[in-house]
Tab-separated table of C-alpha atoms in Angstrom:
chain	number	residue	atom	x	y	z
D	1	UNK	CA	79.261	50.246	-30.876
D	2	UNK	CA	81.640	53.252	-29.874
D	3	UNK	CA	81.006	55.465	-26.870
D	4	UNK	CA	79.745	58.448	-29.106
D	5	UNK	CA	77.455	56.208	-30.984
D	6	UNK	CA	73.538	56.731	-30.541
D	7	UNK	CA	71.965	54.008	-28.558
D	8	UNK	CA	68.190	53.279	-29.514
D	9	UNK	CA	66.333	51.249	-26.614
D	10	UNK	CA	63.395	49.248	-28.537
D	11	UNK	CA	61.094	47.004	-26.977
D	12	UNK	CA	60.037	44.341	-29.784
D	13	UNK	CA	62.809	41.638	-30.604
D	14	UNK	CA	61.295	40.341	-34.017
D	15	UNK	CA	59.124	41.392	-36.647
D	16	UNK	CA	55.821	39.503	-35.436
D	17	UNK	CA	56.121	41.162	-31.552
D	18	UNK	CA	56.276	44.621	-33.496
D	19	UNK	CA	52.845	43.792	-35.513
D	20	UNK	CA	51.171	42.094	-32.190
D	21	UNK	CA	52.201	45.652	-30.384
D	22	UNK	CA	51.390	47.981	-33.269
D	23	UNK	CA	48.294	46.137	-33.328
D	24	UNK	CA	47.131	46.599	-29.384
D	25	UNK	CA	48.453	50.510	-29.766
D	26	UNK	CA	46.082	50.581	-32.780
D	27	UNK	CA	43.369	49.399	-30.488
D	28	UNK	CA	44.806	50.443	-26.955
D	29	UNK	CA	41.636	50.376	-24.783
D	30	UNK	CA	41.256	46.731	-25.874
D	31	UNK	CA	42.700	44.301	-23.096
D	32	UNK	CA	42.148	41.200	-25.794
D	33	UNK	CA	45.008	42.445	-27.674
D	34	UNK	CA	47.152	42.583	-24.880
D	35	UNK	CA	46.107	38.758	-23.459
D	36	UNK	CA	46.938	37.406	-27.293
D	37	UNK	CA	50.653	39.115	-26.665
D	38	UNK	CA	50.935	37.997	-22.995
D	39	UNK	CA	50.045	34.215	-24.845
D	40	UNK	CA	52.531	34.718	-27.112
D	41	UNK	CA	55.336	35.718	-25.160
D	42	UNK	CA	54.460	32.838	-22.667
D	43	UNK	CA	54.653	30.380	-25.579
D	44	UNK	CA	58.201	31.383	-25.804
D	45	UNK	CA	59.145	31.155	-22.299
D	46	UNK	CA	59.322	35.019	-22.018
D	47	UNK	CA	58.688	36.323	-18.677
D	48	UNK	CA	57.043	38.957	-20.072
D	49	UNK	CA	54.056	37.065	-20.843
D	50	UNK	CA	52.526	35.787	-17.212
D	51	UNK	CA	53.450	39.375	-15.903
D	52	UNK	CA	50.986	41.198	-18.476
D	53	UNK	CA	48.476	38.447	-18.149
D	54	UNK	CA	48.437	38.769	-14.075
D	55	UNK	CA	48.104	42.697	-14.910
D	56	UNK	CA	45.245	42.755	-16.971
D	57	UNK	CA	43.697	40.530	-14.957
D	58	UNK	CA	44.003	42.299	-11.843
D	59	UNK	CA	42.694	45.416	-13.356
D	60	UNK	CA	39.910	43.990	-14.904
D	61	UNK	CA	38.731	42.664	-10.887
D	62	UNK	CA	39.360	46.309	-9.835
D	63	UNK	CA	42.424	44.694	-7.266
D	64	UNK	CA	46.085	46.127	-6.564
D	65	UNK	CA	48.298	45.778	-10.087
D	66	UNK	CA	51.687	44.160	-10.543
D	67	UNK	CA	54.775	46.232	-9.647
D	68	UNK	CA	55.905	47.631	-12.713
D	69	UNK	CA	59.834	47.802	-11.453
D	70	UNK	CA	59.925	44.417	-12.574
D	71	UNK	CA	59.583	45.255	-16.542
D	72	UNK	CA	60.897	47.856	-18.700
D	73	UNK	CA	59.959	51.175	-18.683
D	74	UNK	CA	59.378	51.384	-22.139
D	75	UNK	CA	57.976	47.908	-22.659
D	76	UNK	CA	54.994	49.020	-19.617
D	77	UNK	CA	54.708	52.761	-21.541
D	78	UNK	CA	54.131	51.114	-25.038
D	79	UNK	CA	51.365	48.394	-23.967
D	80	UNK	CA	49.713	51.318	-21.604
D	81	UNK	CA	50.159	49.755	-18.520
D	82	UNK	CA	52.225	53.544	-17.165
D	83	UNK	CA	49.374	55.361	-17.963
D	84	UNK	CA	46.581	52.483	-16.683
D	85	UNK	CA	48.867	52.520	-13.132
D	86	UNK	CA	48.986	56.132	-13.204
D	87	UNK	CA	45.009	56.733	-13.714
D	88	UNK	CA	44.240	54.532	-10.897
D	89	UNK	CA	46.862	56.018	-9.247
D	90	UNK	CA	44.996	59.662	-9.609
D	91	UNK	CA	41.399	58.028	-9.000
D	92	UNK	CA	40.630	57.822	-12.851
D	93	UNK	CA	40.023	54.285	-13.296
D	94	UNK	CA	36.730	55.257	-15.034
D	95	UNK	CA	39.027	57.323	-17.637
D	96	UNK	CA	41.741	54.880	-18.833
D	97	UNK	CA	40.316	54.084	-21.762
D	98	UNK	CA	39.916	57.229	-23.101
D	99	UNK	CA	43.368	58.538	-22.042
D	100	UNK	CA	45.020	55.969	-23.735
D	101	UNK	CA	42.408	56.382	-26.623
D	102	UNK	CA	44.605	59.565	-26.804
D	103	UNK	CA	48.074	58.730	-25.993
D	104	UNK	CA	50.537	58.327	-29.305
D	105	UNK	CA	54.323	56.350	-29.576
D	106	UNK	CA	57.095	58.646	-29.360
D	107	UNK	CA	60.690	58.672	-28.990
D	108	UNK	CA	62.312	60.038	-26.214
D	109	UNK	CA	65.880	61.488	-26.733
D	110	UNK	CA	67.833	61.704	-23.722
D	111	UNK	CA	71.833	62.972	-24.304
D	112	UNK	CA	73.973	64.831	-21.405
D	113	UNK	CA	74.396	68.613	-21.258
D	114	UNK	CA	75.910	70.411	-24.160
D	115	UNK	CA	79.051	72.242	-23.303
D	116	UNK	CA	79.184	74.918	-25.488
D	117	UNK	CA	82.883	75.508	-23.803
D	118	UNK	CA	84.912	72.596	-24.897
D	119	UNK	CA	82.390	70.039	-27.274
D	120	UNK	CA	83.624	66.743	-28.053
D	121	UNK	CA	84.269	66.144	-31.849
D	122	UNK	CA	81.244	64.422	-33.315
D	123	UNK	CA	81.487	60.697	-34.505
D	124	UNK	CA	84.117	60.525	-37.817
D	125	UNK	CA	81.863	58.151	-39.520
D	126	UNK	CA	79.215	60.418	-41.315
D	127	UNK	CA	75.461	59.787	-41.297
D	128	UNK	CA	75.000	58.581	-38.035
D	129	UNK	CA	72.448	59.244	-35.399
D	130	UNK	CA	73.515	62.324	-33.333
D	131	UNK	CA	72.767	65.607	-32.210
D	132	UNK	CA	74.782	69.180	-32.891
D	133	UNK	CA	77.649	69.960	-34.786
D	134	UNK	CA	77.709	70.309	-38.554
D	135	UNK	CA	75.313	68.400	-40.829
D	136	UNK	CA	76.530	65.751	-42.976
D	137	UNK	CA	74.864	66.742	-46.235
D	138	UNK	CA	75.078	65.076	-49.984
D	139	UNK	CA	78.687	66.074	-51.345
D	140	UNK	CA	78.931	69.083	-52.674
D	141	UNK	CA	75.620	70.617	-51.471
D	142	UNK	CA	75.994	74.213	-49.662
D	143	UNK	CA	74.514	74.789	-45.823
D	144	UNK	CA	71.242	75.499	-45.983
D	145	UNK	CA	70.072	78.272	-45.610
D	146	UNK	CA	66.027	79.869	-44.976
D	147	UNK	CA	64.506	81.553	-48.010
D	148	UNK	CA	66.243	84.897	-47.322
D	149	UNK	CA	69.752	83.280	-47.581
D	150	UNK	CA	70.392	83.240	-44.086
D	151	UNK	CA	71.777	79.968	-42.849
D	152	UNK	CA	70.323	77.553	-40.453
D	153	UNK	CA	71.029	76.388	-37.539
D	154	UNK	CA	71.721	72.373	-37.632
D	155	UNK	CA	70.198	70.351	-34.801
D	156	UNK	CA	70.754	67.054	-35.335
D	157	UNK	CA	70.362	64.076	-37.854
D	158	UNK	CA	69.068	60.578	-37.799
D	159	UNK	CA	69.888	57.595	-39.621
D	160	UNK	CA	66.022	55.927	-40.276
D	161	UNK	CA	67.606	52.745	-40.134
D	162	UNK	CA	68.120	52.893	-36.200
D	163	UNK	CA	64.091	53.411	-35.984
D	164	UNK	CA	63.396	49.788	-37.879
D	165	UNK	CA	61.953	47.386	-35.195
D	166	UNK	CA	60.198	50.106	-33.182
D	167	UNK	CA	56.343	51.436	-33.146
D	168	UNK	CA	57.755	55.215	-34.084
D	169	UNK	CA	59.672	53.656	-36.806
D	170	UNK	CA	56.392	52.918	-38.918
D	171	UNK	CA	55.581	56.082	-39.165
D	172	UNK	CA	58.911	56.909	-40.834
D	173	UNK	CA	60.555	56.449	-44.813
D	174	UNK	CA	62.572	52.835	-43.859
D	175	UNK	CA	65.765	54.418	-44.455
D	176	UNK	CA	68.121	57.575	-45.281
D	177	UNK	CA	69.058	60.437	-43.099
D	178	UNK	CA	66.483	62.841	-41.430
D	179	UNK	CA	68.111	66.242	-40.503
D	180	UNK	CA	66.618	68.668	-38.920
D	181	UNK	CA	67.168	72.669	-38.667
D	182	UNK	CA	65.765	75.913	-37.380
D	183	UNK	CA	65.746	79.604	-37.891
D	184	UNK	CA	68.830	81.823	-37.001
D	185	UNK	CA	67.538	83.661	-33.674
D	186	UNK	CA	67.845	87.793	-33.712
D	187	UNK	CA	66.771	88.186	-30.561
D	188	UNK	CA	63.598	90.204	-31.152
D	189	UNK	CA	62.097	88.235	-33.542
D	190	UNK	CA	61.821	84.348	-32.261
D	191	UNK	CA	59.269	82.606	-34.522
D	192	UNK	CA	60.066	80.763	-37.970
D	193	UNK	CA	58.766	82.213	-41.596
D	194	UNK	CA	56.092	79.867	-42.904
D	195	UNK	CA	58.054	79.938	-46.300
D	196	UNK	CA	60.850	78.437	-44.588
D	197	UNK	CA	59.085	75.086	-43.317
D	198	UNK	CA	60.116	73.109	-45.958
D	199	UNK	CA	63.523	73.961	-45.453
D	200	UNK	CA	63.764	72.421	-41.855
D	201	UNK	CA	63.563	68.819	-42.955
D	202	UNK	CA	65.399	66.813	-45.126
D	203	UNK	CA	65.571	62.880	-46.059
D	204	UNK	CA	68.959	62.376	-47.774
D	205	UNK	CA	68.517	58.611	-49.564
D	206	UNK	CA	70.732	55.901	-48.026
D	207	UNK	CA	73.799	55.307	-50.185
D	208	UNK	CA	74.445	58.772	-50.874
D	209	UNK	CA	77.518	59.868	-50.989
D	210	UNK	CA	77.675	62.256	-47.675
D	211	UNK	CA	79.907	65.094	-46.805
D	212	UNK	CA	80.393	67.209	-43.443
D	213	UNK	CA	79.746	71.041	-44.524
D	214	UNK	CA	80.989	73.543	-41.889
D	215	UNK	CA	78.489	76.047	-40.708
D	216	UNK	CA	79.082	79.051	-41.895
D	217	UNK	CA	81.157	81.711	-39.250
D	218	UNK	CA	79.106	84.717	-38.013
D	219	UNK	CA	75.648	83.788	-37.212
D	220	UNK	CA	73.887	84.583	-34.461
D	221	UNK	CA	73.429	81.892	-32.545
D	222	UNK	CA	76.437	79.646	-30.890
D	223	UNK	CA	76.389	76.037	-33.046
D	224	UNK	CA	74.861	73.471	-31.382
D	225	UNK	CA	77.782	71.405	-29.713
D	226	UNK	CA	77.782	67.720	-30.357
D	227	UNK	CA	76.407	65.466	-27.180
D	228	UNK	CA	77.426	61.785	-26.499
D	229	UNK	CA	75.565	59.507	-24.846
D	230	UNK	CA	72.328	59.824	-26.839
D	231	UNK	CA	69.574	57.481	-26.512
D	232	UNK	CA	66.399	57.183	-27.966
D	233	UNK	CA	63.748	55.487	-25.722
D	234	UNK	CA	60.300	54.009	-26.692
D	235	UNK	CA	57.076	55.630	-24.594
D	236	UNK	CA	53.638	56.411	-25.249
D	237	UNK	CA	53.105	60.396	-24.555
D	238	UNK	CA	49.581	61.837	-23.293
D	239	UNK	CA	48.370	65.295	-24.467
D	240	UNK	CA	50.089	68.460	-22.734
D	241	UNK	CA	45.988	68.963	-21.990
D	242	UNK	CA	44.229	65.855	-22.010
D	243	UNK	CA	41.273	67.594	-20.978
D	244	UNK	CA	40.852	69.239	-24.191
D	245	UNK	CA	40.467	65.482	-26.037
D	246	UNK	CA	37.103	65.024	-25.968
D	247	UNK	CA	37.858	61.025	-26.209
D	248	UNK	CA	39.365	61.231	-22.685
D	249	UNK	CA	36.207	62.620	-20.950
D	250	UNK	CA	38.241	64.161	-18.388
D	251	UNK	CA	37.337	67.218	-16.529
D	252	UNK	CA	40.025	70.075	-15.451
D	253	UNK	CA	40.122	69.390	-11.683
D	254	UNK	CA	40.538	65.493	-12.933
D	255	UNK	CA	43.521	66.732	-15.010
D	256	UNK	CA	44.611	68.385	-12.823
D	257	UNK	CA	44.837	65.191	-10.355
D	258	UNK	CA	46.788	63.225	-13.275
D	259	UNK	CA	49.356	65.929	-13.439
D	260	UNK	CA	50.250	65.418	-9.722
D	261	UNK	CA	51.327	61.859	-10.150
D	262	UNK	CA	52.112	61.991	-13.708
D	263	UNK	CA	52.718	65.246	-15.726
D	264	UNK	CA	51.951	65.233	-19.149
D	265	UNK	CA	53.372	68.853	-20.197
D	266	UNK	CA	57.175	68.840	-20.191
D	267	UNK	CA	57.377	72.276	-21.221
D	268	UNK	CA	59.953	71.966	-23.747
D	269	UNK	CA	62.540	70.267	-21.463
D	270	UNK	CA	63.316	67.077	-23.954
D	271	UNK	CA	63.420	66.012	-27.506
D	272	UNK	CA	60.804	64.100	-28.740
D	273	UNK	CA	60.237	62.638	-32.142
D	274	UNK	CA	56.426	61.999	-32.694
D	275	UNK	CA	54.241	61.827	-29.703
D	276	UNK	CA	52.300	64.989	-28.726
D	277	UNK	CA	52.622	68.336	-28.552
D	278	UNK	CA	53.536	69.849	-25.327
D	279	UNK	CA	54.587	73.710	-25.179
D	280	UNK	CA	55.114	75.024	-21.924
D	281	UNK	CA	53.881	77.815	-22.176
D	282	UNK	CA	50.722	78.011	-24.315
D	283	UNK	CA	49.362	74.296	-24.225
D	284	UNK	CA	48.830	74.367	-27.783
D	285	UNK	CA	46.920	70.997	-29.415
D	286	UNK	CA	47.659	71.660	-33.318
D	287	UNK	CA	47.318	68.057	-33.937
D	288	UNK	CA	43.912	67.262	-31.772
D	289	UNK	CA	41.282	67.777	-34.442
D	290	UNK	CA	43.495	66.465	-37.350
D	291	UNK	CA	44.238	62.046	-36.667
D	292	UNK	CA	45.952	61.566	-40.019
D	293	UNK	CA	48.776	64.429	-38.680
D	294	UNK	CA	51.420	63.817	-36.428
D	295	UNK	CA	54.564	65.383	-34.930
D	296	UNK	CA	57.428	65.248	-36.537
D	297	UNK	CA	59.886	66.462	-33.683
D	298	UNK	CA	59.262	68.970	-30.385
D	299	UNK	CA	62.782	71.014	-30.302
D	300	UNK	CA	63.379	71.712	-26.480
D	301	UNK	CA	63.341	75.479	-25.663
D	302	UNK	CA	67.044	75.797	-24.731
D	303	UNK	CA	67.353	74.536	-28.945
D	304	UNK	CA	64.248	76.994	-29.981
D	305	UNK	CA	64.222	79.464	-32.206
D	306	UNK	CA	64.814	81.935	-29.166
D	307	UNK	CA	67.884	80.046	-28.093
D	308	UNK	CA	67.189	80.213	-23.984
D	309	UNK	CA	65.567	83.788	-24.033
D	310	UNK	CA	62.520	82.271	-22.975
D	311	UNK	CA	61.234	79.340	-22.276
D	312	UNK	CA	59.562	78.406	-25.461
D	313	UNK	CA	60.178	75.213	-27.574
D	314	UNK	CA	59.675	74.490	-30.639
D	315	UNK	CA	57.306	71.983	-33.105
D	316	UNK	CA	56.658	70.890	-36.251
D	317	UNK	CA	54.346	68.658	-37.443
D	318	UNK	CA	52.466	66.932	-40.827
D	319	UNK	CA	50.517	64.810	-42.965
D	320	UNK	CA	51.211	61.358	-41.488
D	321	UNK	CA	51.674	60.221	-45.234
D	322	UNK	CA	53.948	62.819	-46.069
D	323	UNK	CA	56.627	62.184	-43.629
D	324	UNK	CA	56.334	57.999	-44.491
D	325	UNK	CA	57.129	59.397	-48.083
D	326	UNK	CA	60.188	61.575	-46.904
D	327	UNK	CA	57.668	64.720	-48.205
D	328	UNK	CA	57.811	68.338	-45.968
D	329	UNK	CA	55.962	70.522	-48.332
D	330	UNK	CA	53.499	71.031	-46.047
D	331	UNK	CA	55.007	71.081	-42.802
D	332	UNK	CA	54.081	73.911	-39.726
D	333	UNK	CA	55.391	74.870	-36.807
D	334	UNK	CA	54.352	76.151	-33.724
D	335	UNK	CA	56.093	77.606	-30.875
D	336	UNK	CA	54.929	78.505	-27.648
């Protein structure tokens, strides 16, 4: 692996962990699931395994839990055992269950700060994982552009392959490279055209020949430098405004208790691909009375259609089916 190449930090080693995880996510206020892993793991001498049993057990008698520090961060998000810490830690023991009823897999994409001044050339092999600088794109295809010819502005692109062996990865086509765009910022006018939804995704099928197509001089906004040092993390996000879930039962002064010792909003501050929604600024929930959607990606606001004028990021979301069949038809967006 080369220093500019995309580091993706999964937490199951082999296909049957994945299913035995999927499966306890699937049914995430259900401790059985997790004490059939913990045997597993123990079985094979994995460290892993007495440490999960010794935590369910000591929530289950209501007594002090294990120290987390000792596992992975991602490893505790994904089985719940971050957000069963952090209820008790807020006084909602008697909520757990229905905040993880809510909570969904996500990956979290961390990458230093773009310098806009002097960016490092992107990675020469094309179709890699990476964010900013110019799309590698079937040869011989133009930049796209939105529906009134204008072109977009290239975020980043993902080879699917990297997501195989994590939870997020099932929800994706197995392989081929997702890219992802936005509107061209003005200034005055921030949020995307509906006609131009379908034009912000694109699969591009593995073994296609690839090309990188310079964005076109003279738009708007400054390109989107590239960043080393990305990695893409495993976690299980909560609502922006769990109290709006009816599964979680929670009240707003109980929300509000949650938030102190672990926020749920990041108001736009981070990439993430699937998870939740969570706008800074208007709390939307586009995806709470619709299970079979998810998101597809929340664009931080300083990568929004506004481009740091405000603080307002940007999401898109669909059919759960239609992004496992590389479809974006009927794809939305919401900004806030």
């Amino acid at each position: 692996m080369t220093a500019d190449a995309a580091f993706i930090e999964k937490v199951c080693q082999c296909p049957d962990e994945l299913a035995l995880l999927a499966g306890i996510i699937a049914q995430p206020a259900n401790d059985l699931g997790r004490l059939v892993y913990a045997d597993w793991l123990e079985k094979r001498g994995d460290a892993r395994g007495p440490f999960l049993k010794r935590f369910v057990e000591a929530y289950r008698a209501n007594r002090p839990l294990p120290d987390l520090n000792g596992v992975t961060a991602a490893w505790a998000d994904l089985l719940g055992l971050t957000i069963t810490a952090k209820a008790i830690e807020a006084g909602l023991r008697h909520r757990r269950d229905g905040l993880l009823a809510v909570a969904r897999p996500a990956l979290r994409i961390e990458a230093g700060e773009a310098d806009f001044d002097a960016p490092p050339p992107p990675p020469a092999l094309l179709g890699t994982t990476r964010l900013g600088g110019d799309p590698d794109l079937p040869r011989g295809a133009a930049y796209p552009t939105a529906a009134d010819g204008v072109p977009l502005h290239f975020l980043g692109q993902f080879d699917l392959a990297d997501f195989q062996g994590t939870i997020a990865g099932l929800s994706f086509p197995s392989d081929g490279l997702l890219s992802l765009f936005r509107p061209q910022s003005d200034e005055t006018f921030c949020y995307p055209d509906p006609d131009d939804f379908p034009r912000f995704v694109r699969v591009t099928p593995s073994r296609t020949q690839l090309a990188r197509v310079s964005r076109p001089v003279g738009l708007s906004d400054r390109p989107a430098p590239f960043r080393p040092g990305l990695r893409l993390v495993e976690t299980l996000r909560l609502p922006a405004a769990p109290h709006k879930w009816s599964e979680t039962g929670l009240t707003d002064e109980e929300e509000s208790r949650l938030d102190e010792v672990f926020p749920t909003n990041l108001g736009g501050t981070a990439y993430i691909l699937l998870g939740h929604v969570t706008h800074g600024n208007i709390c939307e929930e586009p995806l709470k009375d619709r299970p079979d959607w998810l998101q597809l990606v929340l664009v931080p606001y300083f990568e929004g259609p506004d481009y740091g004028i405000s603080d307002m990021s940007l999401s898109y979301q669909l059919p759960a089916a239609d992004l496992k069949a590389g479809r974006f038809d009927r794809l939305e967006a919401t900004f806030g």
